[in-house]
Short mmCIF file of N, CA, C and O in Angstrom, two decimals:
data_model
loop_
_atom_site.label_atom_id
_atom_site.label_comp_id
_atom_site.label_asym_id
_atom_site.label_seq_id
_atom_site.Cartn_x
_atom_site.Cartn_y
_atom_site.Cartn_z
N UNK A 1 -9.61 -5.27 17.41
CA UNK A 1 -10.24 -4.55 16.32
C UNK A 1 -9.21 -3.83 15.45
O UNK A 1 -9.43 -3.77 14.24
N UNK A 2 -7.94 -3.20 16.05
CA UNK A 2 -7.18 -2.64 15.24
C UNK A 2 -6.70 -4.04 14.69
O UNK A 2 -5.86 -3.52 13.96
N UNK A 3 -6.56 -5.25 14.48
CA UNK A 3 -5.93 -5.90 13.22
C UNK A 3 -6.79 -6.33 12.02
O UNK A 3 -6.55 -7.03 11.04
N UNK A 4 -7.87 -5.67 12.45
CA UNK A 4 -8.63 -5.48 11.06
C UNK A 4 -8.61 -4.88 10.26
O UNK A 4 -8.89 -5.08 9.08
N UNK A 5 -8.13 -3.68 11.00
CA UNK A 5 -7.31 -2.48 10.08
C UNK A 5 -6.49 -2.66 8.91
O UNK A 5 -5.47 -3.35 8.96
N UNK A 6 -7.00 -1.90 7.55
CA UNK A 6 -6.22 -2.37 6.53
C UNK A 6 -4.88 -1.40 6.49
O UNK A 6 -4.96 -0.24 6.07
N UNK A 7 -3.64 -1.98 6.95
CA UNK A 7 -2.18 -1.06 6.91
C UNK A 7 -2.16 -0.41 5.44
O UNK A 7 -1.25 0.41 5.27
N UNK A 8 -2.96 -0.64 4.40
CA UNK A 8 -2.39 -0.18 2.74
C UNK A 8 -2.74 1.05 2.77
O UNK A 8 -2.48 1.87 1.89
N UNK A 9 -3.69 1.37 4.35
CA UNK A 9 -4.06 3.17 4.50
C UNK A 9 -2.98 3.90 4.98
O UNK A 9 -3.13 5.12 4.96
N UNK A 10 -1.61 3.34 5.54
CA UNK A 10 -1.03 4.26 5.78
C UNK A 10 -0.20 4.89 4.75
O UNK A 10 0.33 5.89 5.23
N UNK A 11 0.17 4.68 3.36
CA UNK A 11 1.06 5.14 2.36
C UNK A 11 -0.20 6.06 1.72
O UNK A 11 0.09 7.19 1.33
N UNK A 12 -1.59 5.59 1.60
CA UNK A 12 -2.82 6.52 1.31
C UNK A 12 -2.40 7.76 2.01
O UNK A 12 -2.11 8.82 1.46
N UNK A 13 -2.38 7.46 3.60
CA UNK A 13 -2.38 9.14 4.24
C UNK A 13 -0.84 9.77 4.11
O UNK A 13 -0.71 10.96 4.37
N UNK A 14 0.18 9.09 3.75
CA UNK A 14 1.07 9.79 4.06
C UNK A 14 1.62 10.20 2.88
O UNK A 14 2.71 10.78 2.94
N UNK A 15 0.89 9.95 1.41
CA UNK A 15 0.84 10.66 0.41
C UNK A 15 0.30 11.94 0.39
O UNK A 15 0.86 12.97 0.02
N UNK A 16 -1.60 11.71 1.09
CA UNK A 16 -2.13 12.55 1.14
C UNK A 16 -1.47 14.02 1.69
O UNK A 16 -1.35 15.09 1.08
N UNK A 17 -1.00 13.59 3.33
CA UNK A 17 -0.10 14.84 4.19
C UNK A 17 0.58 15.51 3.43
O UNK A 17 0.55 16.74 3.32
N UNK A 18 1.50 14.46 2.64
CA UNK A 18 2.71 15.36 1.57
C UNK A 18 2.03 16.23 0.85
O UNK A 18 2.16 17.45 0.87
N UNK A 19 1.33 15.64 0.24
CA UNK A 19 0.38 16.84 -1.09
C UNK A 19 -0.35 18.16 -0.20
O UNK A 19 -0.61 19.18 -0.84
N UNK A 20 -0.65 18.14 1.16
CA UNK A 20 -1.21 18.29 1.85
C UNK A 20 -0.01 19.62 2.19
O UNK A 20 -0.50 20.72 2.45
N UNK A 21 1.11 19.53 2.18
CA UNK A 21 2.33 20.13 2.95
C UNK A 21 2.34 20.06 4.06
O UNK A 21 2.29 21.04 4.80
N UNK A 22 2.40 19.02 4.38
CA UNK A 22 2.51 18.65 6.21
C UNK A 22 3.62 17.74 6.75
O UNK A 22 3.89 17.23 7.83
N UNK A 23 4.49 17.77 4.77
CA UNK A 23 5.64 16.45 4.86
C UNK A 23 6.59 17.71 3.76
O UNK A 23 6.68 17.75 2.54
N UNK A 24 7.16 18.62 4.84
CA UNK A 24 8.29 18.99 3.45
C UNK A 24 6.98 20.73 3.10
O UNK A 24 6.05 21.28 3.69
N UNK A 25 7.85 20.93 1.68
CA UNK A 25 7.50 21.80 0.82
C UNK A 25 5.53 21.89 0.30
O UNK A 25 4.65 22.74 0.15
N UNK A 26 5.70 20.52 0.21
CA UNK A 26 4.05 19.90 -0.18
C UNK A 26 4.03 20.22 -1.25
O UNK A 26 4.65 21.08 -1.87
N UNK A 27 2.97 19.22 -1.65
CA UNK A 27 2.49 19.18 -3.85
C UNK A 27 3.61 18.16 -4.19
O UNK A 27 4.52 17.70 -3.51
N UNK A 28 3.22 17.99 -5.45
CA UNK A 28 4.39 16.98 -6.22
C UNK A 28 5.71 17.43 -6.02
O UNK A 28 6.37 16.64 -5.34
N UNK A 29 6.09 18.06 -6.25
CA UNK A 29 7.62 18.70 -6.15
C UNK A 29 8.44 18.18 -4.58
O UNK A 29 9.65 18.35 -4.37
N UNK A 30 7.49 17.52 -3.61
CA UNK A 30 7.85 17.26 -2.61
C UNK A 30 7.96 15.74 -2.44
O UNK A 30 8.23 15.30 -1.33
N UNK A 31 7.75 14.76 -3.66
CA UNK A 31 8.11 13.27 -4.03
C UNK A 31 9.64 13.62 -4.16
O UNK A 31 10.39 13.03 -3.38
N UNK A 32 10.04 14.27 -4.80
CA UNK A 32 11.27 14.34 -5.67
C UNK A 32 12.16 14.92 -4.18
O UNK A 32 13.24 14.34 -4.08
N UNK A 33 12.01 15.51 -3.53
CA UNK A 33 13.15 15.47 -2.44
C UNK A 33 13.41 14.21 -2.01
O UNK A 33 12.68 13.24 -1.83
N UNK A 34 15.40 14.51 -1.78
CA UNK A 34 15.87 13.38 -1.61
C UNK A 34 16.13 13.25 -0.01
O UNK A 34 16.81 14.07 0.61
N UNK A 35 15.50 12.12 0.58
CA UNK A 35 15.57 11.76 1.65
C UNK A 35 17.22 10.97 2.26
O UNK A 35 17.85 11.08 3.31
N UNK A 36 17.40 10.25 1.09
CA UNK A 36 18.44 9.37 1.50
C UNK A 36 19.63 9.22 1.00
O UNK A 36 19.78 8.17 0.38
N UNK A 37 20.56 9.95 1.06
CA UNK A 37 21.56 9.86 -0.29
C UNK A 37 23.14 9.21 0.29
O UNK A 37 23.58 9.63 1.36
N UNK A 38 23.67 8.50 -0.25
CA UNK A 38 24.97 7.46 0.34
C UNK A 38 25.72 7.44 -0.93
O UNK A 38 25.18 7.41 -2.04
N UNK A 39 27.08 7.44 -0.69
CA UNK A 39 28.32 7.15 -1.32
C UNK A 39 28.78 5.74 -1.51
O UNK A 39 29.18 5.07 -0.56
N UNK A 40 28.73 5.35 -2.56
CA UNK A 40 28.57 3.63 -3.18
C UNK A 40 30.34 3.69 -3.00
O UNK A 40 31.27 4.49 -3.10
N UNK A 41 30.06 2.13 -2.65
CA UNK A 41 32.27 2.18 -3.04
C UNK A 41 32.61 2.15 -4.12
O UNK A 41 33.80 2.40 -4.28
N UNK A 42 31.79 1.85 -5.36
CA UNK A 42 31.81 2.19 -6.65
C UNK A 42 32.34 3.85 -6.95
O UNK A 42 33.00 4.23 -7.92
N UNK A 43 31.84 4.70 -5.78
CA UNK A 43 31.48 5.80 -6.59
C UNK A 43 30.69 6.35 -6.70
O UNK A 43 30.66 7.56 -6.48
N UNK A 44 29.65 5.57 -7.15
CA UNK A 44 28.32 6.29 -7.63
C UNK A 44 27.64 6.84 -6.38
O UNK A 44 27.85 6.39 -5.26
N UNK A 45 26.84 7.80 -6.62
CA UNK A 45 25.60 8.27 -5.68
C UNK A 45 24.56 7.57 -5.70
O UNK A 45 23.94 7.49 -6.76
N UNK A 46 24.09 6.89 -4.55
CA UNK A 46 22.95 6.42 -4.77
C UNK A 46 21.83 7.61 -3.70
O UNK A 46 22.07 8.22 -2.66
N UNK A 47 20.61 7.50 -4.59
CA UNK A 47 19.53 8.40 -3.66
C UNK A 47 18.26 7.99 -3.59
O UNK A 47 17.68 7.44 -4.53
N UNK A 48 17.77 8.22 -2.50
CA UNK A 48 16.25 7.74 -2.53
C UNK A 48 15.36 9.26 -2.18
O UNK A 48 15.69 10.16 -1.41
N UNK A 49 14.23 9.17 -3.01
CA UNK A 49 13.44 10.36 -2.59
C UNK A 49 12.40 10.11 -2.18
O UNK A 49 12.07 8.92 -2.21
N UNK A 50 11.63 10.94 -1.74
CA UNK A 50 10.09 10.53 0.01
C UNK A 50 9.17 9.96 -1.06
O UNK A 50 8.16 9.45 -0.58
N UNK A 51 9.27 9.89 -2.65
CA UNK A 51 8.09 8.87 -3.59
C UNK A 51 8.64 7.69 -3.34
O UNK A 51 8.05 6.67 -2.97
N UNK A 52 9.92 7.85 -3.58
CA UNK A 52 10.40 6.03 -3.80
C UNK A 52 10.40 5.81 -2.12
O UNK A 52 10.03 4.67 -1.86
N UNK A 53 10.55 6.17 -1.57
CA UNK A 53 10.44 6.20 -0.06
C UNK A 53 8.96 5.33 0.26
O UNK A 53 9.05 4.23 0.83
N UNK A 54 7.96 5.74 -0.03
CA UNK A 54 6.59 5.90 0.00
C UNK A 54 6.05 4.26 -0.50
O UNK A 54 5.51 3.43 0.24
N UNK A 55 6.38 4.08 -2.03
CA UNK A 55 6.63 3.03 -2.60
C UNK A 55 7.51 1.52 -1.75
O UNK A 55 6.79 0.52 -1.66
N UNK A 56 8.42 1.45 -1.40
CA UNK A 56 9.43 0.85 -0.41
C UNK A 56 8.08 0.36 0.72
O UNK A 56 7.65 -0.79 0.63
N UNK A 57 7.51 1.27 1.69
CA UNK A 57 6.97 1.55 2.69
C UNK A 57 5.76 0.46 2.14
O UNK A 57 5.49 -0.58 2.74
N UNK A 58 5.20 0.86 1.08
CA UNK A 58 4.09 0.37 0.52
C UNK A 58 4.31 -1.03 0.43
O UNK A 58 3.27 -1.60 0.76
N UNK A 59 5.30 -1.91 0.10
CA UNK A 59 6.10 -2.69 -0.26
C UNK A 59 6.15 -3.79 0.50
O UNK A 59 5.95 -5.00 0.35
N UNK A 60 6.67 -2.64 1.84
CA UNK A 60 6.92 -3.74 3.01
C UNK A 60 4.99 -3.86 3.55
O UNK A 60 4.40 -4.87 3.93
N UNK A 61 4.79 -3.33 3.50
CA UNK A 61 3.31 -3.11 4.18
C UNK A 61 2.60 -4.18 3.35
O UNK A 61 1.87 -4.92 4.02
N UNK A 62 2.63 -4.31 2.61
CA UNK A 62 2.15 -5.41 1.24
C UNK A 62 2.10 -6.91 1.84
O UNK A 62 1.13 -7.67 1.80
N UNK A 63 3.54 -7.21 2.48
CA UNK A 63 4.20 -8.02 3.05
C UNK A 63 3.46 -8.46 3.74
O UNK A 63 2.91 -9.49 3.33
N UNK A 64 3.11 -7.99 4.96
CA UNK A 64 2.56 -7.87 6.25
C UNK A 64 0.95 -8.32 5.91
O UNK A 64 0.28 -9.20 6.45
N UNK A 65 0.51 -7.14 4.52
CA UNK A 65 -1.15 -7.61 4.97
C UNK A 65 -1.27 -8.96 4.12
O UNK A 65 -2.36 -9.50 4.30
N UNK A 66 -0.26 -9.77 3.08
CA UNK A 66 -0.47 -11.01 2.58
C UNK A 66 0.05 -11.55 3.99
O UNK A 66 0.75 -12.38 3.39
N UNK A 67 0.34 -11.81 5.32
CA UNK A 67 0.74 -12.42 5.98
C UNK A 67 -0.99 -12.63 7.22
O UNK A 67 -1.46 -13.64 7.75
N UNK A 68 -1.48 -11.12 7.26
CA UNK A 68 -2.45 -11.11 7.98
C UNK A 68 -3.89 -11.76 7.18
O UNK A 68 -4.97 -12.01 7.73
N UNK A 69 -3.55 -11.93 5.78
CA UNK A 69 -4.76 -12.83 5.02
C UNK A 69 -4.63 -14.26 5.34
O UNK A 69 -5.59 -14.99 5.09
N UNK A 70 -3.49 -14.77 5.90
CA UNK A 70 -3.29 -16.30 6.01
C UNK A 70 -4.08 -16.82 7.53
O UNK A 70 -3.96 -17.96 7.97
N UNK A 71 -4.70 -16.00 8.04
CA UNK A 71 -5.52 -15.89 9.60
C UNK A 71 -6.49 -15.90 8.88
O UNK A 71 -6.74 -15.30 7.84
N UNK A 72 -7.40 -17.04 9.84
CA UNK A 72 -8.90 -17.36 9.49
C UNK A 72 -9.41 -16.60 10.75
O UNK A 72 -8.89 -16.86 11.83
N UNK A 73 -10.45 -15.63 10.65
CA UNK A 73 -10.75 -15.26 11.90
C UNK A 73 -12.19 -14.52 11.69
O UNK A 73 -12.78 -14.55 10.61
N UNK A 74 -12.54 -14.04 12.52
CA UNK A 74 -14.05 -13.54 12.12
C UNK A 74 -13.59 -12.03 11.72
O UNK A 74 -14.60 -11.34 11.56
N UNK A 75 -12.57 -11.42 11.56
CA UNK A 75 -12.35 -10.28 11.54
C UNK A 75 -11.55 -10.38 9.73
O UNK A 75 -11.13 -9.41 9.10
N UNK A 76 -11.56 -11.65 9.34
CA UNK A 76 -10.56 -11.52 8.07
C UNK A 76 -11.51 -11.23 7.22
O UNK A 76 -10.92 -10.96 6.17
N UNK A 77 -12.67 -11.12 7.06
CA UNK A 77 -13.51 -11.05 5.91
C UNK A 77 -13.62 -9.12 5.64
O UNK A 77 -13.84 -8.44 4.64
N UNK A 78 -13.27 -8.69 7.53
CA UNK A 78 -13.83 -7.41 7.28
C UNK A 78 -12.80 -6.69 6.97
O UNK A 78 -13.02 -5.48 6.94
N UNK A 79 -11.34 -7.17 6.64
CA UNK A 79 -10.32 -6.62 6.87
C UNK A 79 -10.28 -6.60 5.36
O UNK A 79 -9.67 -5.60 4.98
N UNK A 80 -10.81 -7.52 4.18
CA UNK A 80 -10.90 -7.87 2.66
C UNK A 80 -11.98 -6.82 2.25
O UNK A 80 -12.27 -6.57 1.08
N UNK A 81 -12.43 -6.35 3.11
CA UNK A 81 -13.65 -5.70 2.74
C UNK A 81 -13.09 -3.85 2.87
O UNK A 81 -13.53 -3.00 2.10
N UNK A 82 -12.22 -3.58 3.85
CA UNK A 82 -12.07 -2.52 4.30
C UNK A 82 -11.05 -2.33 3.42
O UNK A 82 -10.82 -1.21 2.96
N UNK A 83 -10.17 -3.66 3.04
CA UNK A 83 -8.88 -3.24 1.71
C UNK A 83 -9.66 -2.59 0.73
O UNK A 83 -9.24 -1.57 0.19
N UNK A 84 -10.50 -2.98 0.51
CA UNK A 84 -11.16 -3.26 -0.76
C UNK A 84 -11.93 -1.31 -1.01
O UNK A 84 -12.34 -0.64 -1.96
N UNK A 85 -11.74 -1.13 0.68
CA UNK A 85 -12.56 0.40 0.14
C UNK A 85 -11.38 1.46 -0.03
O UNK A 85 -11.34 2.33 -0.90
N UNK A 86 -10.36 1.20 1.04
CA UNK A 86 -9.17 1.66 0.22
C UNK A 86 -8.54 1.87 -0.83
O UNK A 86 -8.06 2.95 -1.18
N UNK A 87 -8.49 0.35 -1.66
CA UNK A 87 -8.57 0.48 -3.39
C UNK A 87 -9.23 1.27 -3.58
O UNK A 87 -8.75 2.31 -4.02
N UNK A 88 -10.52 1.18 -3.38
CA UNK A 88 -11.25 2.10 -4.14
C UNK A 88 -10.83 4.07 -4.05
O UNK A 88 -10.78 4.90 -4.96
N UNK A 89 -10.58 4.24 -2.47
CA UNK A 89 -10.42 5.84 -2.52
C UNK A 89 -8.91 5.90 -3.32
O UNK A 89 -8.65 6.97 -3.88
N UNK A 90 -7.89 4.78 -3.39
CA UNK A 90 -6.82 5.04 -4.10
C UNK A 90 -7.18 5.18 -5.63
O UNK A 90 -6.40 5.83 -6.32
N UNK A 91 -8.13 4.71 -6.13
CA UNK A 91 -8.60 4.73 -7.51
C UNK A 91 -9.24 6.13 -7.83
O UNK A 91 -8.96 7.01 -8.64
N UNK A 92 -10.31 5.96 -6.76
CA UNK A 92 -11.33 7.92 -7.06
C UNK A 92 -10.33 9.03 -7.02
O UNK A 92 -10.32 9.95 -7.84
N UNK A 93 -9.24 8.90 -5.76
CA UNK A 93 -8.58 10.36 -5.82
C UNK A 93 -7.61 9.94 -6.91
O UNK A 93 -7.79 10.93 -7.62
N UNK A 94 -6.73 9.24 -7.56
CA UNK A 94 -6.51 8.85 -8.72
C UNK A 94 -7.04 9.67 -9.55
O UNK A 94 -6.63 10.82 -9.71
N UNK A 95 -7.85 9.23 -10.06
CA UNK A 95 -8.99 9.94 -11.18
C UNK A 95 -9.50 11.19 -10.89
O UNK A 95 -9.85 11.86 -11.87
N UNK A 96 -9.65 11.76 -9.59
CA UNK A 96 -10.17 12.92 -9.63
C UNK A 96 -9.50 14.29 -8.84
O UNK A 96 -10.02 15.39 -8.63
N UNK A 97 -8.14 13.79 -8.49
CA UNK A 97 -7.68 14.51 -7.66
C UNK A 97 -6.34 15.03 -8.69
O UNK A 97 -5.36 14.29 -8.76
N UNK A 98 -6.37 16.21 -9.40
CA UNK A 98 -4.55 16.18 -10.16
C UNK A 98 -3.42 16.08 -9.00
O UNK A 98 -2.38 15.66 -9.52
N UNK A 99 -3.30 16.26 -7.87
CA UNK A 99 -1.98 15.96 -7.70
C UNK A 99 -1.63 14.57 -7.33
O UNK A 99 -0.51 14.26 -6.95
N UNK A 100 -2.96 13.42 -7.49
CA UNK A 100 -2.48 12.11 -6.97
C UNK A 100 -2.08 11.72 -8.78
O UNK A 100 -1.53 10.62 -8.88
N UNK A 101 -2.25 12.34 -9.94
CA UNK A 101 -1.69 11.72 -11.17
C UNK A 101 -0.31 11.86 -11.36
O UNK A 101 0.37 12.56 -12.12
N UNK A 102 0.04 10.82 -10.26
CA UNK A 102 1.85 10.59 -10.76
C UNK A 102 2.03 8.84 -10.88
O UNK A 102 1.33 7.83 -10.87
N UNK A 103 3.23 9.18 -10.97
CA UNK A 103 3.57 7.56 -11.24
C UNK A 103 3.85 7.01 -9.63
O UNK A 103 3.78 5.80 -9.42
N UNK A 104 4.10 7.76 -8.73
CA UNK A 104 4.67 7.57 -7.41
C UNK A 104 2.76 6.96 -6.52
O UNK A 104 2.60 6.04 -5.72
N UNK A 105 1.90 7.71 -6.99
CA UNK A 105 0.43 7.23 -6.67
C UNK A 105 0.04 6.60 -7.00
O UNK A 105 -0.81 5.92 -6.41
N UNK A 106 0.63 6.35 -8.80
CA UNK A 106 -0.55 4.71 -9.39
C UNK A 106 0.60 3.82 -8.76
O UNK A 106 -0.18 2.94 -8.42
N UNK A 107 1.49 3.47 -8.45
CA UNK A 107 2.16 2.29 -8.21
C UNK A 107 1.36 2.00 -6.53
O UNK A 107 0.63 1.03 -6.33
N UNK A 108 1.64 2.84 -5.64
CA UNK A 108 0.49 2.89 -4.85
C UNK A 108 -0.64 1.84 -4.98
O UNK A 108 -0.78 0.67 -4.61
N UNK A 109 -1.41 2.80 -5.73
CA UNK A 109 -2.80 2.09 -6.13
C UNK A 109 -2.58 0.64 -6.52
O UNK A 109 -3.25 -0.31 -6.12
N UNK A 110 -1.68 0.62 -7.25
CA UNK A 110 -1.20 -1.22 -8.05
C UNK A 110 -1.32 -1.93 -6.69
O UNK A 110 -2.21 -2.73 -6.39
N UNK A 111 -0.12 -1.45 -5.75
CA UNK A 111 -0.05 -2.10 -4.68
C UNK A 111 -0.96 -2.32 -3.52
O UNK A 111 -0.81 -3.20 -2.67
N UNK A 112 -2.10 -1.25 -3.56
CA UNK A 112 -3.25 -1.90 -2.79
C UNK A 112 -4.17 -2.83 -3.71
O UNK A 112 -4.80 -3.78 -3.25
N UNK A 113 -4.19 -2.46 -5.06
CA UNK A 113 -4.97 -3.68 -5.62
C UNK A 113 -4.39 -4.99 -5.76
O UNK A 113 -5.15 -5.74 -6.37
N UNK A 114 -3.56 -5.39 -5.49
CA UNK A 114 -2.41 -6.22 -5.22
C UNK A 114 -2.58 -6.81 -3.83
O UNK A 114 -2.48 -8.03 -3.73
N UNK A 115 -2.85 -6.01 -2.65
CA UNK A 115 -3.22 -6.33 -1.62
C UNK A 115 -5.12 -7.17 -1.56
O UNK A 115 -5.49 -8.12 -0.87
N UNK A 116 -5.70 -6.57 -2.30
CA UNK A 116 -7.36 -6.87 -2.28
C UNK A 116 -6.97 -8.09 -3.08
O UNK A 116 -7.49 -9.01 -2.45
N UNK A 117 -6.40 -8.57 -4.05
CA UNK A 117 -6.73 -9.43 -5.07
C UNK A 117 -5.66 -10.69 -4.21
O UNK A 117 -6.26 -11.76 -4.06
N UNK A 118 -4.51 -10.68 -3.77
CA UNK A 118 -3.77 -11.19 -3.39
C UNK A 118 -4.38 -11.66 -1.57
O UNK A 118 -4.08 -12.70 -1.00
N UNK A 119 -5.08 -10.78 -1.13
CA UNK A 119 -5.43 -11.44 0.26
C UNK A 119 -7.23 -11.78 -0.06
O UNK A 119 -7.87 -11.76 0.99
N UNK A 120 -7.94 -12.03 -1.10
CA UNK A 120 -8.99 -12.91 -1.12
C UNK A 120 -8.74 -13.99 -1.44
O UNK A 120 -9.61 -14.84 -1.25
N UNK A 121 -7.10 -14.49 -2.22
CA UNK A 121 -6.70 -15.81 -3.25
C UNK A 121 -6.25 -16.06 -2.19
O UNK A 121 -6.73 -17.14 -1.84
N UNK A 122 -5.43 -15.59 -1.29
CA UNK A 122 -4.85 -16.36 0.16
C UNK A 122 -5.66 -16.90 1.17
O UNK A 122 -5.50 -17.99 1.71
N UNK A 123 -6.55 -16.04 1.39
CA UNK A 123 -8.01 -16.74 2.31
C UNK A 123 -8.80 -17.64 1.48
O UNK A 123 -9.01 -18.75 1.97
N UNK A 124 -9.42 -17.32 0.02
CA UNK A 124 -9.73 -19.07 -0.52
C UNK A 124 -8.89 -19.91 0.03
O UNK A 124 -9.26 -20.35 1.12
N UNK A 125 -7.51 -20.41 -0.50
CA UNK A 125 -7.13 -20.96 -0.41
C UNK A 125 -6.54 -21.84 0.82
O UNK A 125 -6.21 -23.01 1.00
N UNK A 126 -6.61 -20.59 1.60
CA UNK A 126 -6.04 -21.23 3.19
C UNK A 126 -7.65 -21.92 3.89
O UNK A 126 -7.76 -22.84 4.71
N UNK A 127 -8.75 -21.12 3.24
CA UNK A 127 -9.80 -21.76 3.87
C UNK A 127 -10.73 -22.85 3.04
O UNK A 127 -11.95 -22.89 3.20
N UNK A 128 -9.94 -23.84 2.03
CA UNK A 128 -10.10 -24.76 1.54
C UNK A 128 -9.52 -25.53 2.37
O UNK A 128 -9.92 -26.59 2.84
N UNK A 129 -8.57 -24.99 2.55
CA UNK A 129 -8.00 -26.54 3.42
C UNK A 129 -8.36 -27.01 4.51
O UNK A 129 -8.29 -28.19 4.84
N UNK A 130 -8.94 -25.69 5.42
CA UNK A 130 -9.58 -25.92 6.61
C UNK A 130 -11.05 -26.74 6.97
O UNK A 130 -11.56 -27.19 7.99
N UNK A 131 -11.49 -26.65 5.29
CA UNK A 131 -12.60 -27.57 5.00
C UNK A 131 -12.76 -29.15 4.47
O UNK A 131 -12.53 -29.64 3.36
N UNK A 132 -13.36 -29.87 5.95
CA UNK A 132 -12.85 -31.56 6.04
C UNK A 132 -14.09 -31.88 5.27
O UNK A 132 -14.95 -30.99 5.16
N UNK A 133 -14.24 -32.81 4.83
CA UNK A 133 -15.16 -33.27 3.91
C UNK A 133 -15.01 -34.38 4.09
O UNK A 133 -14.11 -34.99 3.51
N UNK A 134 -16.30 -35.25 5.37
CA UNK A 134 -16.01 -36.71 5.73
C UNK A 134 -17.36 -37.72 4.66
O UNK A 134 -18.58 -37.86 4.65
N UNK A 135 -16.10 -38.24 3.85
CA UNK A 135 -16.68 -39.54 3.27
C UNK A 135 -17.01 -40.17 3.54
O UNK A 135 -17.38 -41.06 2.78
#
């Protein structure tokens, strides 16, 4: 039952916590801390902060649930269905929540609608083929 589970909820909650202050300082101001910072042989500084962090995370997770849409199973329909309500709370608190209006949350949101639209075209398609059609 847990691989029905849609993973695009965990960058949902671990936005939420941050805003939440349960990650850091909390509120927006707590995207912008830098988590990761390294000395390039160039020179340059490179840095990553807990948004782009978040994003990355989202990324790889993306990965994973176009991999778990390619399984025909009695559990894949509910797993398209449960993405699908995720989009949606990434969209409502979107719209109704001010501290999810950043750019670090709609890319988020892109990327679970990305997940809903991208794992129903993978299950058509994987479950066309599975359909024999004897002449």
């Amino acid at each position: 039952m847990i691989a029905v589970m849609p993973l695009m909820v965990i960058p949902f909650l671990l936005y939420n916590m941050t805003m939440a202050g349960l990650m850091g300082g909390g509120g927006i101001p707590a995207l912008q801390h830098d988590i990761i910072v390294l000395s390039m042989i160039s020179g340059a500084i490179w840095s990553m902060a807990l948004g782009d962090l978040f994003i990355v995370v989202a990324l790889v997770i993306l990965f994973f649930e176009i991999l778990k849409a390619t399984r025909n199973g009695s559990g894949s329909l509910l797993n398209h269905m449960l993405s699908m309500l995720v989009f949606i709370a990434f969209l409502v608190e979107f719209l109704l929540v001010q501290d999810a209006a950043t750019q670090v949350f709609f890319i988020l949101m892109t990327i679970a609608l990305i997940d809903v639209i991208g794992g129903f075209a993978v299950s058509i398609r994987s479950a066309g083929r599975d359909v024999s059609i004897g002449l």
